[in-house]
Amino acid sequence: MSGKNIAPTRDEKEGLKMAAGTYERVELERELDGFLAEAMNDGRPALKVEALTKRFPRPEGKRRGFWRRRPKFAALAAVTFTVEKGEIFGFIGMNGSGKSTLIRIVSTLLMPDEGQVEVFGVDVEGNPARVRELINRVAVDAAFFKVLSGSENLRYAARLYGLSPRLARERYDGLLTRIGFDPKRLSDQIKSLSRGERQKVAAARALMTAPALLLLDEPTTGLDPRSKREVQRVIREMREEEGTTVLLTTHDMEEAERLCDRVGILHEGRIVTIGTPAELTARAGGAGTTLEDAFLKFTGAEWLGDENGA
Amino acid sequence: MTIKVRALREFWCSIGFAERNFMLVKRYAGWEAVFLTYTVVSALTIGLIGVGTGDQQLVLFLVIGAVLWGYLSILFHEVSECIAWERGEGTLEYTFMAPVKRFTQLMGNALYAITYGLGRAAVQLLVCALFFGISLAGANFLTAAVVLVVSSLPFLGLGLACAVLPLLSRERGSQATHIFQASILLVSGVYYDVSVLPSWLRPFSVVSPATYTLRAMRAAVMDGVGLADVGNELLILVISGVVLIPVGFACFVLGERWAKKTGKLKIEG
Ligand SMILES: Nc1ncnc2c1ncn2[C@@H]1O[C@H](COP(=O)(O)OP(=O)(O)OP(=O)(O)O)[C@@H](O)[C@H]1O
Ligand SMILES: [Mg+2]
């Protein structure tokens, strides 16, 4: 959490020119650093998910009688995996396979029905407040107050995370420049930005809080190939410089291959396989097999469309 | 982190919510001017009913009702709608995921509602005073200020309890809140004495905190009474605030828990 790029400057640390509100953030980051070091010593993984199950009512299900509940289906069924500190772990899977649901549970927005989720040893249900200090999330919908400008939105986000507006600006200006977004455009209203531009501001918003566990739900969907790579590079740099752990979902096989140390394939709420991209392709057929082939193989019958001339 | 540092952190967070809302007000400045004009004009038209009767005291009675109701409904509305509105914007998940105590979030919104409501009420009052040539020389401003502060408490509590309704039911929640607000308007004697209510409605006026606010405020402004003379009303308002704020907050926390269990926070994605 105290890498060179976004750490508070020495002046700030010594409380000399500390803008109002900065000191508290510095204190928190110091406390979190200590907490993370302790978690490391105890060998606690960054994320531990055990037998996680989450059910939702079937959308088409009808209530049978007033008191009866609507029939449910498992969006996640006994999902178990661990992510080590500093690892970039990706989930791929078909639409509706439960990826976003999983990310929501880790980010304390949804409570598990069964099973356990621990972030650096902290239970998401038992102590969500601590978990929230350790994480941040970039969601595919890049939610902002659309009539406010980018900098107004970031100022608000900074306050929520205890960053003073000044410290926040130092951090996000740098981040935005690195992912190819001119900070001058932050004075534009969010609604006037393109989808990809919003996604970049959303990425900076999450990264400026230097989360120990970064949750990325399709972070590069809607980005052009160059911006995609820029965002991917920043994610990798965060890991190298800050030791950030990343859990991401993507529909981009190339991204999964390029970015992830390990990849899990989710299918109908179950993990069907987990491993390094190379292991997955090997399991799916060996030489010449792509991750996309593996994806198709593990998520049901192999793609027969081409052969059938469809 | 020491308690002091934690408290400071929460303080800056609550400032963040208030600040965000004022940025939005600024952004919608045109509409703000429209709403302000509308509320000022409606207070004037109500005051003019009094002018028609030639009774200057009635004018003051009506103006106090209009201005105070304006303030209380802004307070209630801003707090009770803060969740529904964020869900509409799509930022609710983002805000709920941040390391902010829910109490801080709601208090930040309350802080905004109070300052914003006071600002609007002040403009309304000023325009009315000039328009009707009302003299406030006989008013006891200390009493009036205390009544205003104390009566904010129960309305914050009610607002908190209602804020969670949109999480329980997407549309019905906001609908219920508006109906509730309208019922308070009916039974609290905003523009008339509650004694004119049909007998079956009168019990409701007894349980509405607005009844006591209006009575105490009128005594302070029209009769210039001291704090001791509205002691009963103040006591009732304090007690209802002390009860309603924790109850409202507890409702909120339970509702949030339920929403997170059933997946009702989510809008899309
Ligand atoms: N809050 C909710 N309430 C009811 N059903 C939900 C909720 N969230 C998700 N679901 C359902 O759970 C299933 C998994 O959804 P989820 O959003 O996790 O899929 P996903 O893998 O992220 O899909 P995509 O790739 O399209 O983003 C879907 O069938 C979805 O309709
Ligand atoms: Mg998804």
Coordinates of C-alpha atoms and ligand atoms in Angstrom, one line a residue:
Chain A
M1 CA 0.0 0.0 0.0
S2 CA 2.9 2.4 0.2
G3 CA 4.5 2.2 -3.3
K4 CA 6.3 5.1 -4.8
N5 CA 3.6 6.3 -7.2
I6 CA 0.7 7.1 -5.0
A7 CA 2.1 7.1 -1.5
P8 CA 1.8 10.4 0.4
T9 CA 4.8 12.6 0.1
R10 CA 7.2 13.0 3.0
D11 CA 5.8 16.4 3.7
E12 CA 2.4 15.0 4.1
K13 CA 3.6 12.2 6.3
E14 CA 5.3 14.6 8.7
G15 CA 2.1 16.6 8.9
L16 CA 3.8 19.7 7.6
K17 CA 1.6 20.8 4.7
M18 CA -1.1 18.3 5.3
A19 CA -4.3 19.4 3.7
A20 CA -7.4 18.9 5.9
G21 CA -8.4 15.3 5.8
T22 CA -5.1 13.9 4.6
Y23 CA -3.7 12.9 7.9
E24 CA -6.5 10.5 8.6
R25 CA -6.0 8.7 5.3
V26 CA -2.2 8.4 6.0
E27 CA -3.0 7.0 9.4
L28 CA -5.5 4.5 7.9
E29 CA -3.0 3.3 5.2
R30 CA -0.4 2.9 7.9
E31 CA -2.8 0.8 9.9
L32 CA -3.8 -1.3 6.9
D33 CA -0.1 -1.8 6.0
G34 CA 0.4 -3.3 9.5
F35 CA -2.7 -5.4 9.1
L36 CA -1.6 -6.7 5.8
A37 CA 1.9 -7.5 7.0
E38 CA 0.3 -9.5 9.9
A39 CA -2.0 -11.3 7.5
M40 CA 1.1 -12.2 5.4
N41 CA 2.9 -13.5 8.4
D42 CA 0.0 -15.7 9.3
G43 CA -0.1 -17.0 5.8
R44 CA -3.6 -15.8 5.2
P45 CA -4.5 -15.7 1.5
A46 CA -5.8 -12.5 0.0
L47 CA -9.1 -14.1 -0.8
K48 CA -10.5 -17.4 0.4
V49 CA -13.8 -18.5 -0.9
E50 CA -15.2 -21.7 0.5
A51 CA -18.3 -23.6 -0.5
L52 CA -20.0 -20.3 -1.5
T53 CA -23.6 -20.6 -2.6
K54 CA -26.0 -17.9 -3.6
R55 CA -29.5 -18.5 -4.8
F56 CA -31.9 -16.1 -6.5
P57 CA -35.6 -16.5 -7.3
R58 CA -36.1 -17.7 -10.8
P59 CA -37.2 -14.7 -12.8
E60 CA -39.9 -16.8 -14.6
G61 CA -40.9 -18.5 -11.4
K62 CA -44.4 -18.0 -10.2
R63 CA -45.3 -17.7 -6.5
R64 CA -47.4 -20.8 -5.8
G65 CA -49.9 -19.5 -3.3
F66 CA -49.4 -16.5 -1.1
W67 CA -47.0 -17.9 1.5
R68 CA -44.9 -20.0 -0.8
R69 CA -41.7 -18.5 -2.0
R70 CA -40.8 -18.4 -5.6
P71 CA -38.6 -21.3 -6.7
K72 CA -34.9 -20.5 -6.7
F73 CA -31.8 -21.3 -8.6
A74 CA -28.2 -21.3 -7.6
A75 CA -26.3 -18.4 -9.2
L76 CA -23.3 -19.7 -7.3
A77 CA -23.1 -23.3 -6.2
A78 CA -20.4 -24.4 -3.7
V79 CA -17.7 -22.3 -5.2
T80 CA -14.3 -22.8 -3.6
F81 CA -11.0 -21.2 -4.5
T82 CA -8.2 -19.1 -3.1
V83 CA -6.3 -16.2 -4.4
E84 CA -2.8 -15.6 -3.0
K85 CA -1.5 -12.1 -2.2
G86 CA -0.1 -10.4 -5.4
E87 CA -1.9 -12.8 -7.7
I88 CA -4.0 -11.8 -10.6
F89 CA -6.9 -14.2 -10.8
G90 CA -9.5 -14.2 -13.6
F91 CA -12.9 -15.7 -14.1
I92 CA -14.3 -16.4 -17.5
G93 CA -17.7 -17.8 -18.2
M94 CA -20.8 -17.4 -20.1
N95 CA -23.3 -14.6 -19.5
G96 CA -25.2 -15.3 -16.4
S97 CA -22.7 -17.8 -15.1
G98 CA -22.3 -16.0 -11.8
K99 CA -19.2 -13.9 -12.2
S100 CA -20.6 -10.5 -11.2
T101 CA -22.5 -12.2 -8.3
L102 CA -19.2 -13.5 -7.0
I103 CA -17.6 -10.1 -7.2
R104 CA -20.6 -8.5 -5.5
I105 CA -20.3 -10.9 -2.6
V106 CA -16.6 -10.2 -2.1
S107 CA -17.4 -6.5 -2.2
T108 CA -20.0 -6.9 0.6
L109 CA -22.9 -5.8 -1.6
L110 CA -24.5 -9.2 -1.5
M111 CA -24.6 -11.7 1.4
P112 CA -23.8 -15.3 0.8
D113 CA -26.5 -17.9 1.5
E114 CA -24.0 -20.6 2.5
G115 CA -20.2 -20.8 2.7
Q116 CA -17.5 -18.4 3.6
V117 CA -15.6 -15.6 2.0
E118 CA -12.5 -14.1 3.7
V119 CA -10.5 -11.1 2.5
F120 CA -7.0 -11.3 4.1
G121 CA -8.6 -13.4 6.8
V122 CA -11.5 -11.0 7.4
D123 CA -15.0 -12.5 7.0
V124 CA -17.1 -10.4 4.6
E125 CA -20.2 -11.0 6.7
G126 CA -18.5 -10.7 10.1
N127 CA -16.6 -7.5 9.5
P128 CA -17.7 -5.9 6.2
A129 CA -16.4 -2.5 7.4
R130 CA -12.8 -3.8 7.4
V131 CA -13.2 -5.6 4.1
R132 CA -14.4 -2.4 2.5
E133 CA -11.2 -0.6 3.6
L134 CA -9.2 -3.3 1.9
I135 CA -11.0 -3.5 -1.5
N136 CA -12.3 -1.4 -4.4
R137 CA -14.2 -2.5 -7.4
V138 CA -14.5 -1.4 -11.0
A139 CA -17.8 -2.5 -12.3
V140 CA -18.8 -2.9 -15.9
D141 CA -21.5 -0.2 -15.6
A142 CA -19.0 2.5 -14.4
A143 CA -21.5 4.3 -12.2
F144 CA -21.2 8.0 -11.8
F145 CA -23.3 11.0 -11.1
K146 CA -23.7 11.8 -14.7
V147 CA -24.4 15.5 -14.5
L148 CA -21.4 16.1 -12.3
S149 CA -17.9 16.5 -13.8
G150 CA -15.3 13.8 -13.6
S151 CA -13.4 15.7 -11.0
E152 CA -16.5 16.3 -8.9
N153 CA -17.2 12.6 -8.9
L154 CA -13.6 11.8 -8.0
R155 CA -13.7 14.4 -5.2
Y156 CA -16.8 12.7 -3.8
A157 CA -15.1 9.3 -4.1
A158 CA -12.0 10.6 -2.3
R159 CA -14.1 11.8 0.6
L160 CA -15.7 8.4 1.0
Y161 CA -12.3 6.8 1.2
G162 CA -10.9 9.5 3.5
L163 CA -8.6 10.9 0.9
S164 CA -8.3 14.7 0.9
P165 CA -9.2 16.2 -2.4
R166 CA -5.6 17.3 -2.9
L167 CA -4.0 14.0 -2.2
A168 CA -6.7 12.3 -4.4
R169 CA -5.9 14.7 -7.3
E170 CA -2.2 13.9 -7.1
R171 CA -3.0 10.3 -7.4
Y172 CA -5.7 10.3 -10.1
D173 CA -4.0 12.8 -12.3
G174 CA -1.0 10.4 -12.5
L175 CA -3.2 7.3 -13.0
L176 CA -5.3 8.9 -15.7
T177 CA -2.3 10.1 -17.6
R178 CA -0.9 6.5 -17.5
I179 CA -4.1 5.0 -19.0
G180 CA -4.3 7.6 -21.7
F181 CA -6.9 10.0 -20.4
D182 CA -6.1 13.6 -20.4
P183 CA -6.9 14.9 -16.8
K184 CA -8.0 18.2 -18.4
R185 CA -11.1 16.4 -19.6
L186 CA -12.1 15.8 -16.0
S187 CA -14.0 19.1 -16.0
D188 CA -16.4 17.6 -18.5
Q189 CA -19.7 16.2 -17.3
I190 CA -19.6 12.4 -17.1
K191 CA -22.5 12.2 -19.4
S192 CA -20.5 13.8 -22.2
L193 CA -17.7 11.2 -21.9
S194 CA -17.7 8.1 -24.1
R195 CA -18.2 4.7 -22.5
G196 CA -14.5 3.9 -22.6
E197 CA -13.6 7.3 -21.2
R198 CA -16.0 6.7 -18.3
Q199 CA -14.4 3.3 -17.8
K200 CA -11.0 4.9 -17.5
V201 CA -12.2 7.4 -14.9
A202 CA -13.8 4.5 -13.0
A203 CA -10.5 2.7 -13.1
A204 CA -8.7 5.7 -11.7
R205 CA -11.3 6.1 -9.0
A206 CA -10.7 2.6 -7.8
L207 CA -6.9 2.7 -8.1
M208 CA -6.4 5.9 -6.3
T209 CA -7.5 4.3 -3.1
A210 CA -4.7 1.8 -3.4
P211 CA -6.9 -1.2 -2.6
A212 CA -5.1 -4.4 -1.3
L213 CA -7.7 -6.4 -3.2
L214 CA -8.9 -5.0 -6.5
L215 CA -12.1 -6.4 -7.9
L216 CA -12.5 -5.8 -11.6
D217 CA -15.8 -6.8 -13.3
E218 CA -15.1 -6.6 -17.0
P219 CA -12.8 -3.6 -16.6
T220 CA -11.9 -3.3 -20.2
T221 CA -15.2 -4.0 -21.8
G222 CA -15.8 -1.1 -24.2
L223 CA -12.2 0.0 -24.4
D224 CA -10.3 0.3 -27.7
P225 CA -7.4 -2.1 -28.1
R226 CA -4.8 0.5 -27.2
S227 CA -6.7 1.7 -24.0
K228 CA -7.3 -1.9 -23.1
R229 CA -3.5 -2.5 -23.1
E230 CA -2.9 0.6 -21.1
V231 CA -5.4 -0.4 -18.4
Q232 CA -3.9 -3.9 -18.4
R233 CA -0.4 -2.4 -18.0
V234 CA -1.5 -0.3 -15.1
I235 CA -3.1 -3.3 -13.4
R236 CA 0.1 -5.3 -13.8
E237 CA 2.2 -2.3 -12.5
M238 CA -0.1 -2.0 -9.5
R239 CA 0.6 -5.6 -8.7
E240 CA 4.4 -5.1 -9.1
E241 CA 4.7 -1.9 -7.2
E242 CA 2.0 -2.2 -4.6
G243 CA 1.6 -5.9 -4.3
T244 CA -2.1 -5.5 -5.2
T245 CA -4.1 -8.7 -5.5
V246 CA -6.6 -8.7 -8.4
L247 CA -9.8 -10.7 -9.0
L248 CA -11.2 -10.0 -12.4
T249 CA -13.8 -11.2 -14.8
T250 CA -13.6 -10.8 -18.5
H251 CA -15.1 -12.0 -21.8
D252 CA -11.8 -11.2 -23.5
M253 CA -9.8 -14.5 -23.7
E254 CA -6.7 -12.6 -24.8
E255 CA -6.9 -10.5 -21.7
A256 CA -7.3 -13.5 -19.5
E257 CA -4.3 -15.1 -21.1
R258 CA -2.1 -12.0 -21.0
L259 CA -3.0 -10.7 -17.5
C260 CA -4.0 -13.6 -15.3
D261 CA -1.7 -15.9 -13.3
R262 CA -4.6 -18.3 -13.0
V263 CA -8.0 -18.5 -14.6
G264 CA -11.2 -20.2 -13.4
I265 CA -14.0 -21.1 -15.7
L266 CA -17.5 -20.6 -14.2
H267 CA -20.4 -22.5 -15.6
E268 CA -23.9 -22.2 -14.2
G269 CA -22.5 -21.1 -10.9
R270 CA -19.9 -23.9 -10.6
I271 CA -16.2 -23.7 -11.1
V272 CA -15.6 -26.3 -13.8
T273 CA -11.8 -25.9 -14.0
I274 CA -9.1 -23.8 -12.5
G275 CA -5.4 -23.3 -13.5
T276 CA -2.9 -21.3 -15.3
P277 CA -3.9 -20.4 -18.9
A278 CA -1.4 -22.9 -20.1
E279 CA -2.9 -25.7 -17.9
L280 CA -6.4 -24.9 -19.1
T281 CA -5.5 -25.1 -22.8
A282 CA -3.5 -28.3 -22.1
R283 CA -6.5 -29.8 -20.3
A284 CA -8.7 -28.9 -23.2
G285 CA -6.6 -30.6 -25.8
G286 CA -3.0 -29.6 -25.8
A287 CA -1.0 -28.1 -28.6
G288 CA -2.7 -25.6 -30.8
T289 CA -5.7 -25.3 -28.4
T290 CA -6.6 -21.7 -27.5
L291 CA -8.1 -20.4 -24.3
E292 CA -11.3 -19.8 -26.3
D293 CA -11.3 -23.5 -27.3
A294 CA -10.9 -24.4 -23.6
F295 CA -13.7 -22.0 -22.7
L296 CA -16.1 -23.6 -25.3
K297 CA -15.1 -27.1 -24.2
F298 CA -15.6 -26.5 -20.5
T299 CA -18.8 -24.5 -20.8
G300 CA -20.8 -27.2 -22.5
A301 CA -20.8 -29.0 -25.8
E302 CA -18.0 -28.0 -28.1
W303 CA -19.1 -25.3 -30.6
L304 CA -20.7 -27.2 -33.4
G305 CA -22.0 -24.2 -35.3
D306 CA -19.2 -24.1 -37.9
E307 CA -19.4 -27.8 -38.7
N308 CA -23.2 -27.6 -39.0
G309 CA -22.8 -24.7 -41.4
A310 CA -24.8 -22.4 -39.1
Chain B
M1 CA -6.0 4.7 14.6
T2 CA -7.1 6.7 17.6
I3 CA -10.8 7.4 18.2
K4 CA -10.1 11.1 17.3
V5 CA -8.7 10.1 13.9
R6 CA -11.6 7.8 13.2
A7 CA -14.1 10.4 14.2
L8 CA -12.4 12.9 11.9
R9 CA -12.5 10.5 9.0
E10 CA -16.2 10.0 9.5
F11 CA -16.6 13.8 9.7
W12 CA -14.9 14.3 6.4
C13 CA -17.1 11.5 4.8
S14 CA -20.2 13.2 6.0
I15 CA -18.9 16.5 4.5
G16 CA -18.4 14.5 1.3
F17 CA -22.1 13.6 1.0
A18 CA -23.3 17.2 1.8
E19 CA -20.7 18.6 -0.7
R20 CA -21.8 16.2 -3.4
N21 CA -25.5 17.2 -3.0
F22 CA -24.6 20.9 -3.2
M23 CA -22.5 20.2 -6.3
L24 CA -25.7 18.8 -7.8
V25 CA -27.7 21.8 -6.7
K26 CA -25.2 24.0 -8.4
R27 CA -25.5 21.9 -11.6
Y28 CA -29.3 22.2 -11.6
A29 CA -29.2 25.9 -10.6
G30 CA -31.9 26.7 -13.2
W31 CA -34.3 24.2 -11.7
E32 CA -33.4 25.3 -8.2
A33 CA -34.4 28.8 -9.1
V34 CA -37.7 27.5 -10.5
F35 CA -38.5 25.5 -7.4
L36 CA -37.6 28.3 -5.1
T37 CA -39.8 30.7 -7.1
Y38 CA -42.6 28.2 -6.9
T39 CA -42.4 27.7 -3.2
V40 CA -42.1 31.4 -2.5
V41 CA -45.1 32.1 -4.7
S42 CA -47.2 29.4 -3.1
A43 CA -46.4 30.9 0.4
L44 CA -47.4 34.3 -0.9
T45 CA -50.7 33.0 -2.3
I46 CA -51.5 31.3 1.0
G47 CA -50.6 34.4 2.9
L48 CA -53.0 36.4 0.6
I49 CA -55.9 34.4 1.9
G50 CA -55.2 36.0 5.2
V51 CA -54.9 39.4 3.7
G52 CA -58.4 38.9 2.3
T53 CA -59.8 38.5 5.8
G54 CA -58.1 41.7 7.0
D55 CA -56.5 39.8 9.8
Q56 CA -52.8 40.5 9.9
Q57 CA -52.3 37.8 12.6
L58 CA -53.8 35.2 10.3
V59 CA -51.4 36.3 7.5
L60 CA -48.5 35.5 9.9
F61 CA -50.2 32.3 11.0
L62 CA -50.4 31.1 7.4
V63 CA -46.9 32.3 6.4
I64 CA -45.4 30.4 9.3
G65 CA -47.3 27.3 8.3
A66 CA -46.1 27.6 4.7
V67 CA -42.5 28.3 5.5
L68 CA -42.2 25.7 8.3
W69 CA -43.9 23.0 6.2
G70 CA -41.5 23.8 3.4
Y71 CA -38.6 23.3 5.7
L72 CA -39.8 20.1 7.2
S73 CA -40.8 18.6 3.9
I74 CA -37.4 19.3 2.4
L75 CA -35.8 17.7 5.4
F76 CA -38.0 14.6 5.2
H77 CA -37.8 14.4 1.5
E78 CA -34.1 14.7 1.1
V79 CA -33.3 12.1 3.7
S80 CA -36.0 9.7 2.7
E81 CA -35.2 9.9 -1.0
C82 CA -31.4 9.8 -0.8
I83 CA -31.3 6.0 -1.4
A84 CA -33.9 5.9 -4.1
W85 CA -32.2 8.7 -5.9
E86 CA -28.8 7.0 -5.8
R87 CA -30.3 3.9 -7.1
G88 CA -31.7 5.8 -10.0
E89 CA -28.3 7.3 -10.7
G90 CA -26.8 3.9 -10.5
T91 CA -24.2 4.9 -7.8
L92 CA -25.9 3.1 -4.9
E93 CA -23.6 0.1 -5.0
Y94 CA -20.6 2.3 -5.3
T95 CA -21.6 4.3 -2.2
F96 CA -22.5 1.2 -0.2
M97 CA -19.2 -0.5 -1.0
A98 CA -17.2 2.4 0.4
P99 CA -15.7 2.2 3.9
V100 CA -18.3 4.6 5.4
K101 CA -20.5 4.0 8.3
R102 CA -24.1 4.0 7.3
F103 CA -24.9 6.5 10.0
T104 CA -22.3 8.9 8.6
Q105 CA -23.8 8.6 5.2
L106 CA -27.3 9.3 6.4
M107 CA -26.0 12.2 8.6
G108 CA -24.1 13.7 5.7
N109 CA -27.4 13.7 3.8
A110 CA -29.2 15.2 6.8
L111 CA -26.5 17.9 7.1
Y112 CA -27.2 18.8 3.5
A113 CA -31.0 18.7 4.0
I114 CA -30.8 21.0 7.0
T115 CA -28.6 23.6 5.5
Y116 CA -30.4 23.5 2.2
G117 CA -33.8 23.6 3.8
L118 CA -32.8 26.5 6.1
G119 CA -31.5 28.4 3.1
R120 CA -34.7 28.0 1.2
A121 CA -36.9 28.8 4.2
A122 CA -34.9 31.9 4.9
V123 CA -35.5 33.2 1.4
Q124 CA -39.2 32.3 1.6
L125 CA -39.6 34.1 5.0
L126 CA -37.7 37.2 3.8
V127 CA -39.8 37.6 0.7
C128 CA -43.1 37.0 2.7
A129 CA -42.1 39.5 5.3
L130 CA -41.3 42.2 2.7
F131 CA -44.4 41.4 0.7
F132 CA -46.9 41.5 3.5
G133 CA -45.0 44.1 5.6
I134 CA -44.9 41.6 8.5
S135 CA -43.1 42.9 11.5
L136 CA -41.2 40.3 13.4
A137 CA -40.2 42.7 16.2
G138 CA -42.3 40.9 18.7
A139 CA -40.9 37.4 17.8
N140 CA -38.6 35.5 20.2
F141 CA -35.9 34.4 17.8
L142 CA -34.1 32.3 20.4
T143 CA -37.2 30.2 21.0
A144 CA -37.8 30.0 17.2
A145 CA -34.3 28.7 16.6
V146 CA -34.5 26.1 19.3
V147 CA -37.8 24.9 18.0
L148 CA -36.4 24.6 14.5
V149 CA -33.4 22.6 15.6
V150 CA -35.3 20.3 17.9
S151 CA -38.1 19.7 15.5
S152 CA -35.6 18.6 12.9
L153 CA -34.8 15.5 15.0
P154 CA -38.1 13.5 14.7
F155 CA -38.2 14.3 11.0
L156 CA -34.8 13.0 10.5
G157 CA -35.8 9.8 12.2
L158 CA -38.9 9.4 10.1
G159 CA -36.8 10.1 7.0
L160 CA -34.3 7.4 7.9
A161 CA -37.1 4.9 8.4
C162 CA -38.6 5.8 5.0
A163 CA -35.2 5.9 3.2
V164 CA -34.9 2.2 3.2
L165 CA -38.4 1.5 1.7
P166 CA -37.2 1.8 -1.9
L167 CA -34.8 -1.0 -1.2
L168 CA -37.6 -3.2 -0.1
S169 CA -39.9 -2.4 -3.0
R170 CA -38.6 -0.6 -6.0
E171 CA -41.6 1.6 -6.8
R172 CA -44.0 1.2 -3.9
G173 CA -41.3 2.4 -1.5
S174 CA -41.2 6.0 -2.8
Q175 CA -45.0 5.9 -3.3
A176 CA -45.5 5.0 0.4
T177 CA -43.2 7.8 1.4
H178 CA -45.1 10.5 -0.5
I179 CA -48.5 9.3 0.9
F180 CA -47.0 9.4 4.4
Q181 CA -45.8 12.9 3.9
A182 CA -49.2 14.0 2.6
S183 CA -50.9 12.5 5.7
I184 CA -48.7 14.5 8.0
L185 CA -49.6 17.7 6.0
L186 CA -53.3 16.9 6.5
V187 CA -53.2 16.2 10.3
S188 CA -50.6 18.6 11.6
G189 CA -52.5 21.9 11.3
V190 CA -50.1 23.5 8.8
Y191 CA -52.7 26.1 7.7
Y192 CA -55.4 25.7 10.3
D193 CA -55.8 24.8 13.9
V194 CA -56.0 21.1 14.4
S195 CA -59.3 21.6 16.3
V196 CA -61.1 22.0 13.0
L197 CA -60.2 18.4 11.9
P198 CA -63.0 15.8 12.0
S199 CA -62.9 14.0 15.3
W200 CA -61.7 10.7 13.8
L201 CA -58.6 12.5 12.4
R202 CA -57.7 14.4 15.6
P203 CA -55.9 11.5 17.2
F204 CA -53.5 11.5 14.3
S205 CA -52.6 15.1 14.9
V206 CA -51.6 14.2 18.4
V207 CA -49.0 11.7 17.2
S208 CA -47.6 13.9 14.4
P209 CA -44.5 15.7 15.6
A210 CA -45.3 18.5 13.1
T211 CA -48.3 19.5 15.2
Y212 CA -46.0 20.5 18.1
T213 CA -43.4 22.2 15.9
L214 CA -46.1 24.4 14.3
R215 CA -47.7 25.2 17.7
A216 CA -44.4 26.1 19.3
M217 CA -43.1 28.1 16.3
R218 CA -46.3 30.1 16.2
A219 CA -46.1 30.8 19.9
A220 CA -42.5 31.9 19.4
V221 CA -43.0 34.2 16.4
M222 CA -46.5 35.5 17.0
D223 CA -46.6 35.8 20.8
G224 CA -42.9 36.1 21.4
V225 CA -42.9 33.5 24.2
G226 CA -39.8 32.2 25.9
L227 CA -38.4 28.7 25.9
A228 CA -40.2 27.8 29.2
D229 CA -43.6 28.5 27.6
V230 CA -43.1 26.0 24.9
G231 CA -41.4 23.5 27.2
N232 CA -44.0 20.9 26.7
E233 CA -43.8 21.0 23.0
L234 CA -40.0 21.0 23.1
L235 CA -40.0 18.0 25.4
I236 CA -42.3 16.0 23.1
L237 CA -40.2 16.9 20.1
V238 CA -37.0 15.9 21.9
I239 CA -38.4 12.6 23.1
S240 CA -39.8 11.8 19.7
G241 CA -36.5 12.6 18.1
V242 CA -34.6 10.5 20.6
V243 CA -36.9 7.6 19.9
L244 CA -37.4 8.0 16.2
I245 CA -33.7 8.5 15.1
P246 CA -32.5 5.2 16.5
V247 CA -35.7 3.4 15.4
G248 CA -35.4 4.9 11.9
F249 CA -31.7 4.0 11.8
A250 CA -32.5 0.4 12.9
C251 CA -35.1 0.1 10.3
F252 CA -32.6 1.2 7.7
V253 CA -30.0 -1.2 8.8
L254 CA -32.4 -4.1 8.8
G255 CA -33.7 -3.1 5.4
E256 CA -30.2 -2.9 4.0
R257 CA -29.4 -6.3 5.4
W258 CA -32.5 -7.8 3.8
A259 CA -31.7 -6.1 0.5
K260 CA -28.2 -7.6 0.5
K261 CA -29.5 -11.0 1.3
T262 CA -32.0 -10.9 -1.5
G263 CA -30.0 -9.0 -4.1
K264 CA -32.2 -5.9 -4.2
L265 CA -29.3 -3.4 -4.3
K266 CA -28.4 -4.3 -7.8
I267 CA -29.8 -2.4 -10.7
E268 CA -28.0 -3.8 -13.7
G269 CA -24.8 -5.5 -14.8
Ligands
LIG1 N1 -29.7 -9.4 -7.6 C1 -30.2 -10.4 -8.4 N2 -31.5 -10.8 -8.2 C2 -31.9 -11.8 -9.0 N3 -31.2 -12.5 -9.8 C3 -29.9 -12.2 -10.0 C4 -29.3 -11.1 -9.3 N4 -28.0 -11.0 -9.6 C5 -27.8 -11.9 -10.5 N5 -28.9 -12.6 -10.8 C6 -29.0 -13.8 -11.7 O1 -27.9 -14.6 -11.4 C7 -27.3 -15.1 -12.6 C8 -25.9 -14.8 -12.6 O2 -25.7 -13.4 -12.8 P1 -24.3 -12.7 -12.9 O3 -24.6 -11.2 -13.1 O4 -23.5 -13.1 -11.8 O5 -23.7 -13.3 -14.3 P2 -22.4 -12.9 -15.0 O6 -21.6 -14.1 -15.1 O7 -21.8 -11.7 -14.4 O8 -22.9 -12.6 -16.5 P3 -22.4 -11.5 -17.6 O9 -21.2 -12.2 -18.2 O10 -23.5 -11.4 -18.5 O11 -22.0 -10.3 -16.9 C9 -28.1 -14.6 -13.7 O12 -29.0 -15.5 -14.1 C10 -28.8 -13.4 -13.1 O13 -30.1 -13.2 -13.7
MG2 MG -21.4 -9.7 -15.1

